[in-house]
JSON list of C-alpha atoms and ligand atoms in Angstrom, two decimals:
[
{"chain": "A", "resi": 2, "resn": "UNK", "atom": "CA", "xyz": [0.00, 0.00, 0.00]},
{"chain": "A", "resi": 3, "resn": "UNK", "atom": "CA", "xyz": [1.39, 3.44, -0.91]},
{"chain": "A", "resi": 4, "resn": "UNK", "atom": "CA", "xyz": [2.15, 5.48, 2.17]},
{"chain": "A", "resi": 5, "resn": "UNK", "atom": "CA", "xyz": [3.10, 2.41, 4.26]},
{"chain": "A", "resi": 6, "resn": "UNK", "atom": "CA", "xyz": [6.18, 0.26, 4.05]},
{"chain": "A", "resi": 7, "resn": "UNK", "atom": "CA", "xyz": [7.62, -2.57, 6.12]},
{"chain": "A", "resi": 8, "resn": "UNK", "atom": "CA", "xyz": [11.35, -1.89, 6.29]},
{"chain": "A", "resi": 9, "resn": "UNK", "atom": "CA", "xyz": [14.02, -4.42, 7.21]},
{"chain": "A", "resi": 10, "resn": "UNK", "atom": "CA", "xyz": [16.75, -2.72, 9.25]},
{"chain": "A", "resi": 11, "resn": "UNK", "atom": "CA", "xyz": [20.39, -3.65, 9.14]},
{"chain": "A", "resi": 12, "resn": "UNK", "atom": "CA", "xyz": [21.12, -5.59, 12.30]},
{"chain": "A", "resi": 13, "resn": "UNK", "atom": "CA", "xyz": [24.36, -6.58, 13.96]},
{"chain": "A", "resi": 14, "resn": "UNK", "atom": "CA", "xyz": [23.96, -9.94, 15.61]},
{"chain": "A", "resi": 15, "resn": "UNK", "atom": "CA", "xyz": [26.52, -12.16, 17.26]},
{"chain": "A", "resi": 16, "resn": "UNK", "atom": "CA", "xyz": [26.45, -14.91, 19.85]},
{"chain": "A", "resi": 17, "resn": "UNK", "atom": "CA", "xyz": [25.93, -12.32, 22.62]},
{"chain": "A", "resi": 18, "resn": "UNK", "atom": "CA", "xyz": [22.90, -10.65, 21.08]},
{"chain": "A", "resi": 19, "resn": "UNK", "atom": "CA", "xyz": [21.76, -8.13, 18.48]},
{"chain": "A", "resi": 20, "resn": "UNK", "atom": "CA", "xyz": [21.87, -4.40, 17.80]},
{"chain": "A", "resi": 21, "resn": "UNK", "atom": "CA", "xyz": [19.92, -2.15, 15.43]},
{"chain": "A", "resi": 22, "resn": "UNK", "atom": "CA", "xyz": [20.91, 1.51, 14.87]},
{"chain": "A", "resi": 23, "resn": "UNK", "atom": "CA", "xyz": [18.42, 4.04, 13.48]},
{"chain": "A", "resi": 24, "resn": "UNK", "atom": "CA", "xyz": [19.71, 7.36, 12.16]},
{"chain": "A", "resi": 25, "resn": "UNK", "atom": "CA", "xyz": [17.85, 10.39, 10.91]},
{"chain": "A", "resi": 26, "resn": "UNK", "atom": "CA", "xyz": [18.25, 10.63, 7.13]},
{"chain": "A", "resi": 27, "resn": "UNK", "atom": "CA", "xyz": [19.20, 6.96, 6.83]},
{"chain": "A", "resi": 28, "resn": "UNK", "atom": "CA", "xyz": [16.78, 4.41, 8.26]},
{"chain": "A", "resi": 29, "resn": "UNK", "atom": "CA", "xyz": [14.49, 7.26, 9.38]},
{"chain": "A", "resi": 30, "resn": "UNK", "atom": "CA", "xyz": [13.45, 9.29, 6.30]},
{"chain": "A", "resi": 31, "resn": "UNK", "atom": "CA", "xyz": [12.45, 12.45, 8.19]},
{"chain": "A", "resi": 32, "resn": "UNK", "atom": "CA", "xyz": [13.74, 14.79, 10.90]},
{"chain": "A", "resi": 33, "resn": "UNK", "atom": "CA", "xyz": [13.04, 13.19, 14.27]},
{"chain": "A", "resi": 34, "resn": "UNK", "atom": "CA", "xyz": [10.95, 15.40, 16.56]},
{"chain": "A", "resi": 35, "resn": "UNK", "atom": "CA", "xyz": [9.56, 12.89, 19.05]},
{"chain": "A", "resi": 36, "resn": "UNK", "atom": "CA", "xyz": [9.93, 9.34, 20.35]},
{"chain": "A", "resi": 37, "resn": "UNK", "atom": "CA", "xyz": [7.31, 7.56, 22.43]},
{"chain": "A", "resi": 38, "resn": "UNK", "atom": "CA", "xyz": [6.58, 3.99, 23.44]},
{"chain": "A", "resi": 39, "resn": "UNK", "atom": "CA", "xyz": [3.53, 1.93, 24.25]},
{"chain": "A", "resi": 40, "resn": "UNK", "atom": "CA", "xyz": [3.58, -0.98, 26.71]},
{"chain": "A", "resi": 41, "resn": "UNK", "atom": "CA", "xyz": [1.37, -3.02, 29.05]},
{"chain": "A", "resi": 42, "resn": "UNK", "atom": "CA", "xyz": [-1.53, -2.95, 26.60]},
{"chain": "A", "resi": 43, "resn": "UNK", "atom": "CA", "xyz": [-4.29, -5.49, 27.19]},
{"chain": "A", "resi": 44, "resn": "UNK", "atom": "CA", "xyz": [-4.61, -8.14, 24.45]},
{"chain": "A", "resi": 45, "resn": "UNK", "atom": "CA", "xyz": [-7.94, -7.08, 22.97]},
{"chain": "A", "resi": 46, "resn": "UNK", "atom": "CA", "xyz": [-7.46, -3.32, 23.19]},
{"chain": "A", "resi": 47, "resn": "UNK", "atom": "CA", "xyz": [-7.87, -1.58, 19.84]},
{"chain": "A", "resi": 48, "resn": "UNK", "atom": "CA", "xyz": [-5.62, 1.48, 19.76]},
{"chain": "A", "resi": 49, "resn": "UNK", "atom": "CA", "xyz": [-5.13, 4.07, 17.06]},
{"chain": "A", "resi": 50, "resn": "UNK", "atom": "CA", "xyz": [-8.44, 4.44, 15.18]},
{"chain": "A", "resi": 51, "resn": "UNK", "atom": "CA", "xyz": [-7.21, 7.63, 13.57]},
{"chain": "A", "resi": 52, "resn": "UNK", "atom": "CA", "xyz": [-5.08, 9.05, 10.76]},
{"chain": "A", "resi": 53, "resn": "UNK", "atom": "CA", "xyz": [-2.80, 12.07, 10.72]},
{"chain": "A", "resi": 54, "resn": "UNK", "atom": "CA", "xyz": [-2.84, 15.13, 8.50]},
{"chain": "A", "resi": 55, "resn": "UNK", "atom": "CA", "xyz": [0.93, 15.64, 8.37]},
{"chain": "A", "resi": 56, "resn": "UNK", "atom": "CA", "xyz": [2.68, 13.23, 10.74]},
{"chain": "A", "resi": 57, "resn": "UNK", "atom": "CA", "xyz": [5.05, 10.53, 9.46]},
{"chain": "A", "resi": 58, "resn": "UNK", "atom": "CA", "xyz": [6.10, 7.75, 11.81]},
{"chain": "A", "resi": 59, "resn": "UNK", "atom": "CA", "xyz": [8.39, 4.74, 12.02]},
{"chain": "A", "resi": 60, "resn": "UNK", "atom": "CA", "xyz": [6.90, 2.09, 14.30]},
{"chain": "A", "resi": 61, "resn": "UNK", "atom": "CA", "xyz": [9.10, -0.62, 15.79]},
{"chain": "A", "resi": 62, "resn": "UNK", "atom": "CA", "xyz": [7.88, -3.53, 17.90]},
{"chain": "A", "resi": 63, "resn": "UNK", "atom": "CA", "xyz": [10.80, -3.87, 20.35]},
{"chain": "A", "resi": 64, "resn": "UNK", "atom": "CA", "xyz": [9.34, -6.88, 22.17]},
{"chain": "A", "resi": 65, "resn": "UNK", "atom": "CA", "xyz": [6.38, -9.22, 21.72]},
{"chain": "A", "resi": 66, "resn": "UNK", "atom": "CA", "xyz": [3.91, -8.71, 18.91]},
{"chain": "A", "resi": 67, "resn": "UNK", "atom": "CA", "xyz": [0.79, -6.89, 17.75]},
{"chain": "A", "resi": 68, "resn": "UNK", "atom": "CA", "xyz": [-1.25, -6.51, 14.56]},
{"chain": "A", "resi": 69, "resn": "UNK", "atom": "CA", "xyz": [-1.64, -3.28, 12.60]},
{"chain": "A", "resi": 70, "resn": "UNK", "atom": "CA", "xyz": [-4.60, -2.66, 10.30]},
{"chain": "A", "resi": 71, "resn": "UNK", "atom": "CA", "xyz": [-3.75, -0.02, 7.69]},
{"chain": "A", "resi": 72, "resn": "UNK", "atom": "CA", "xyz": [-6.28, 1.73, 5.50]},
{"chain": "A", "resi": 73, "resn": "UNK", "atom": "CA", "xyz": [-5.61, 4.26, 2.73]},
{"chain": "A", "resi": 74, "resn": "UNK", "atom": "CA", "xyz": [-9.29, 4.96, 2.12]},
{"chain": "A", "resi": 75, "resn": "UNK", "atom": "CA", "xyz": [-9.52, 2.37, -0.65]},
{"chain": "A", "resi": 76, "resn": "UNK", "atom": "CA", "xyz": [-7.93, -0.81, 0.68]},
{"chain": "A", "resi": 77, "resn": "UNK", "atom": "CA", "xyz": [-7.10, -2.35, 4.05]},
{"chain": "A", "resi": 78, "resn": "UNK", "atom": "CA", "xyz": [-4.04, -4.38, 4.94]},
{"chain": "A", "resi": 79, "resn": "UNK", "atom": "CA", "xyz": [-3.06, -6.20, 8.11]},
{"chain": "A", "resi": 80, "resn": "UNK", "atom": "CA", "xyz": [0.57, -6.46, 9.21]},
{"chain": "A", "resi": 81, "resn": "UNK", "atom": "CA", "xyz": [1.93, -8.30, 12.22]},
{"chain": "A", "resi": 82, "resn": "UNK", "atom": "CA", "xyz": [4.87, -6.62, 13.93]},
{"chain": "A", "resi": 83, "resn": "UNK", "atom": "CA", "xyz": [6.94, -9.09, 15.93]},
{"chain": "A", "resi": 84, "resn": "UNK", "atom": "CA", "xyz": [10.61, -8.32, 15.27]},
{"chain": "A", "resi": 85, "resn": "UNK", "atom": "CA", "xyz": [12.78, -5.40, 16.42]},
{"chain": "A", "resi": 86, "resn": "UNK", "atom": "CA", "xyz": [14.77, -5.70, 13.18]},
{"chain": "A", "resi": 87, "resn": "UNK", "atom": "CA", "xyz": [11.90, -4.25, 11.16]},
{"chain": "A", "resi": 88, "resn": "UNK", "atom": "CA", "xyz": [9.98, -1.00, 11.16]},
{"chain": "A", "resi": 89, "resn": "UNK", "atom": "CA", "xyz": [6.58, -0.02, 9.83]},
{"chain": "A", "resi": 90, "resn": "UNK", "atom": "CA", "xyz": [6.87, 3.34, 8.10]},
{"chain": "A", "resi": 91, "resn": "UNK", "atom": "CA", "xyz": [3.53, 5.18, 7.88]},
{"chain": "A", "resi": 92, "resn": "UNK", "atom": "CA", "xyz": [3.06, 8.46, 6.06]},
{"chain": "A", "resi": 93, "resn": "UNK", "atom": "CA", "xyz": [0.26, 10.98, 6.54]},
{"chain": "A", "resi": 94, "resn": "UNK", "atom": "CA", "xyz": [-3.41, 10.22, 5.81]},
{"chain": "A", "resi": 95, "resn": "UNK", "atom": "CA", "xyz": [-3.32, 6.49, 6.57]},
{"chain": "A", "resi": 96, "resn": "UNK", "atom": "CA", "xyz": [-5.94, 5.19, 8.99]},
{"chain": "A", "resi": 97, "resn": "UNK", "atom": "CA", "xyz": [-4.38, 2.80, 11.53]},
{"chain": "A", "resi": 98, "resn": "UNK", "atom": "CA", "xyz": [-5.71, 0.50, 14.20]},
{"chain": "A", "resi": 99, "resn": "UNK", "atom": "CA", "xyz": [-3.59, -1.87, 16.24]},
{"chain": "A", "resi": 100, "resn": "UNK", "atom": "CA", "xyz": [-4.61, -4.75, 18.41]},
{"chain": "A", "resi": 101, "resn": "UNK", "atom": "CA", "xyz": [-3.90, -8.36, 19.47]},
{"chain": "A", "resi": 102, "resn": "UNK", "atom": "CA", "xyz": [-1.12, -7.35, 21.83]},
{"chain": "A", "resi": 103, "resn": "UNK", "atom": "CA", "xyz": [1.07, -10.01, 23.39]},
{"chain": "A", "resi": 104, "resn": "UNK", "atom": "CA", "xyz": [1.57, -9.44, 27.15]},
{"chain": "A", "resi": 105, "resn": "UNK", "atom": "CA", "xyz": [5.21, -8.41, 26.60]},
{"chain": "A", "resi": 106, "resn": "UNK", "atom": "CA", "xyz": [4.52, -6.10, 23.64]},
{"chain": "A", "resi": 107, "resn": "UNK", "atom": "CA", "xyz": [6.53, -2.86, 23.61]},
{"chain": "A", "resi": 108, "resn": "UNK", "atom": "CA", "xyz": [6.15, -0.54, 20.62]},
{"chain": "A", "resi": 109, "resn": "UNK", "atom": "CA", "xyz": [8.50, 2.35, 20.00]},
{"chain": "A", "resi": 110, "resn": "UNK", "atom": "CA", "xyz": [7.37, 5.12, 17.66]},
{"chain": "A", "resi": 111, "resn": "UNK", "atom": "CA", "xyz": [9.70, 7.66, 16.05]},
{"chain": "A", "resi": 112, "resn": "UNK", "atom": "CA", "xyz": [7.73, 10.67, 14.82]},
{"chain": "A", "resi": 113, "resn": "UNK", "atom": "CA", "xyz": [8.35, 13.58, 12.45]},
{"chain": "A", "resi": 114, "resn": "UNK", "atom": "CA", "xyz": [6.42, 16.16, 14.52]},
{"chain": "A", "resi": 115, "resn": "UNK", "atom": "CA", "xyz": [5.75, 17.02, 18.16]},
{"chain": "A", "resi": 116, "resn": "UNK", "atom": "CA", "xyz": [2.47, 15.86, 19.65]},
{"chain": "A", "resi": 117, "resn": "UNK", "atom": "CA", "xyz": [-0.41, 17.95, 18.31]},
{"chain": "A", "resi": 118, "resn": "UNK", "atom": "CA", "xyz": [-4.02, 16.90, 18.76]},
{"chain": "A", "resi": 119, "resn": "UNK", "atom": "CA", "xyz": [-5.06, 19.09, 15.79]},
{"chain": "A", "resi": 120, "resn": "UNK", "atom": "CA", "xyz": [-3.05, 16.81, 13.48]},
{"chain": "A", "resi": 121, "resn": "UNK", "atom": "CA", "xyz": [-5.38, 13.86, 14.28]},
{"chain": "A", "resi": 122, "resn": "UNK", "atom": "CA", "xyz": [-8.31, 12.77, 12.08]},
{"chain": "A", "resi": 123, "resn": "UNK", "atom": "CA", "xyz": [-10.38, 10.73, 14.51]},
{"chain": "A", "resi": 124, "resn": "UNK", "atom": "CA", "xyz": [-13.61, 10.44, 12.53]},
{"chain": "A", "resi": 125, "resn": "UNK", "atom": "CA", "xyz": [-13.54, 7.65, 9.91]},
{"chain": "A", "resi": 126, "resn": "UNK", "atom": "CA", "xyz": [-15.97, 9.40, 7.54]},
{"chain": "A", "resi": 127, "resn": "UNK", "atom": "CA", "xyz": [-13.85, 12.56, 7.65]},
{"chain": "A", "resi": 128, "resn": "UNK", "atom": "CA", "xyz": [-10.80, 10.41, 6.91]},
{"chain": "A", "resi": 129, "resn": "UNK", "atom": "CA", "xyz": [-12.50, 8.77, 3.90]},
{"chain": "A", "resi": 130, "resn": "UNK", "atom": "CA", "xyz": [-13.45, 12.17, 2.48]},
{"chain": "A", "resi": 131, "resn": "UNK", "atom": "CA", "xyz": [-9.92, 13.50, 2.86]},
{"chain": "A", "resi": 132, "resn": "UNK", "atom": "CA", "xyz": [-8.22, 10.31, 1.62]},
{"chain": "A", "resi": 133, "resn": "UNK", "atom": "CA", "xyz": [-10.38, 10.26, -1.50]},
{"chain": "A", "resi": 134, "resn": "UNK", "atom": "CA", "xyz": [-10.24, 14.01, -2.16]},
{"chain": "A", "resi": 135, "resn": "UNK", "atom": "CA", "xyz": [-6.97, 13.73, -4.10]},
{"chain": "A", "resi": 136, "resn": "UNK", "atom": "CA", "xyz": [-5.19, 16.06, -1.66]},
{"chain": "A", "resi": 137, "resn": "UNK", "atom": "CA", "xyz": [-3.04, 13.19, -0.37]},
{"chain": "A", "resi": 138, "resn": "UNK", "atom": "CA", "xyz": [-2.53, 11.23, -3.58]},
{"chain": "A", "resi": 139, "resn": "UNK", "atom": "CA", "xyz": [0.87, 9.58, -3.41]},
{"chain": "A", "resi": 140, "resn": "UNK", "atom": "CA", "xyz": [3.08, 9.21, -6.48]},
{"chain": "B", "resi": 220, "resn": "T46", "atom": "C1", "xyz": [-0.12, 6.33, 16.38]},
{"chain": "B", "resi": 220, "resn": "T46", "atom": "C2", "xyz": [-0.05, 5.13, 17.23]},
{"chain": "B", "resi": 220, "resn": "T46", "atom": "C3", "xyz": [0.91, 4.11, 16.74]},
{"chain": "B", "resi": 220, "resn": "T46", "atom": "C4", "xyz": [0.69, 12.42, 24.44]},
{"chain": "B", "resi": 220, "resn": "T46", "atom": "O1", "xyz": [0.52, 13.16, 25.42]},
{"chain": "B", "resi": 220, "resn": "T46", "atom": "N1", "xyz": [1.81, 12.57, 23.67]},
{"chain": "B", "resi": 220, "resn": "T46", "atom": "C5", "xyz": [2.06, 11.81, 22.60]},
{"chain": "B", "resi": 220, "resn": "T46", "atom": "O2", "xyz": [3.09, 11.98, 21.92]},
{"chain": "B", "resi": 220, "resn": "T46", "atom": "C6", "xyz": [1.10, 10.77, 22.24]},
{"chain": "B", "resi": 220, "resn": "T46", "atom": "C7", "xyz": [1.34, 9.87, 21.04]},
{"chain": "B", "resi": 220, "resn": "T46", "atom": "C8", "xyz": [0.00, 10.63, 23.04]},
{"chain": "B", "resi": 220, "resn": "T46", "atom": "N2", "xyz": [-0.18, 11.43, 24.12]},
{"chain": "B", "resi": 220, "resn": "T46", "atom": "C9", "xyz": [-1.37, 11.22, 24.97]},
{"chain": "B", "resi": 220, "resn": "T46", "atom": "C10", "xyz": [-2.70, 11.52, 24.29]},
{"chain": "B", "resi": 220, "resn": "T46", "atom": "C11", "xyz": [-3.65, 10.54, 24.94]},
{"chain": "B", "resi": 220, "resn": "T46", "atom": "O3", "xyz": [-4.14, 11.08, 26.14]},
{"chain": "B", "resi": 220, "resn": "T46", "atom": "O4", "xyz": [-1.41, 9.83, 25.32]},
{"chain": "B", "resi": 220, "resn": "T46", "atom": "C12", "xyz": [-2.74, 9.35, 25.32]},
{"chain": "B", "resi": 220, "resn": "T46", "atom": "C13", "xyz": [-2.88, 8.16, 24.36]},
{"chain": "B", "resi": 220, "resn": "T46", "atom": "O5", "xyz": [-2.68, 8.64, 23.02]},
{"chain": "B", "resi": 220, "resn": "T46", "atom": "P1", "xyz": [-3.41, 7.98, 21.77]},
{"chain": "B", "resi": 220, "resn": "T46", "atom": "O6", "xyz": [-4.79, 7.59, 22.14]},
{"chain": "B", "resi": 220, "resn": "T46", "atom": "O7", "xyz": [-3.23, 8.89, 20.60]},
{"chain": "B", "resi": 220, "resn": "T46", "atom": "O8", "xyz": [-2.52, 6.67, 21.56]},
{"chain": "B", "resi": 220, "resn": "T46", "atom": "P2", "xyz": [-2.67, 5.53, 20.49]},
{"chain": "B", "resi": 220, "resn": "T46", "atom": "O9", "xyz": [-1.89, 4.40, 21.04]},
{"chain": "B", "resi": 220, "resn": "T46", "atom": "O10", "xyz": [-4.07, 5.26, 20.08]},
{"chain": "B", "resi": 220, "resn": "T46", "atom": "O11", "xyz": [-1.93, 6.09, 19.18]},
{"chain": "B", "resi": 220, "resn": "T46", "atom": "C14", "xyz": [-0.56, 6.45, 19.21]},
{"chain": "B", "resi": 220, "resn": "T46", "atom": "C15", "xyz": [-0.33, 7.75, 18.45]},
{"chain": "B", "resi": 220, "resn": "T46", "atom": "O12", "xyz": [-1.18, 8.78, 18.95]},
{"chain": "B", "resi": 220, "resn": "T46", "atom": "C16", "xyz": [-0.60, 7.60, 16.97]},
{"chain": "B", "resi": 220, "resn": "T46", "atom": "O13", "xyz": [-0.09, 8.70, 16.28]},
{"chain": "B", "resi": 220, "resn": "T46", "atom": "O14", "xyz": [0.07, 6.23, 15.18]},
{"chain": "B", "resi": 220, "resn": "T46", "atom": "O15", "xyz": [0.22, 5.42, 18.62]}
]
């Protein structure tokens, strides 16, 4: 789906363990303005249920697993995140929901903008109108 990409990060593994490095301008294709993480989420919680007007994010499941449902206003895709060596890159105007959290799930999100409630589109009908208006058509 345009506007979303599952990215495999370079990882440095040896018998002692693994390491992934994320740098602005390399693995992270935007200036980093914020990092947050989500943990201790109950299995059947459904988080997200919104899109963003301008925010781009790289989402990494550092431990455990969860499922992301991604929607560009025309199609829906489901992606399981369960490895810290990969990141889900999501651009603006993509509806996301995430659920089916394992008890140990920790999600780290690297974001292109500071937190701003006015950047959220929380109504699905408003999202559909915007997504299908052509304003966010991706090349
Ligand atoms: C997204 C998914 C993956 C803040 O105060 N600062 C922040 O940077 C964020 C992200 C949230 N908050 C507050 C706002 C709410 O009172 O934390 C509370 C939970 O936020 P929200 O309901 O937006 O969280 P999620 O897990 O539904 O969604 C978050 C991000 O908001 C969203 O952009 O893509 O994680």
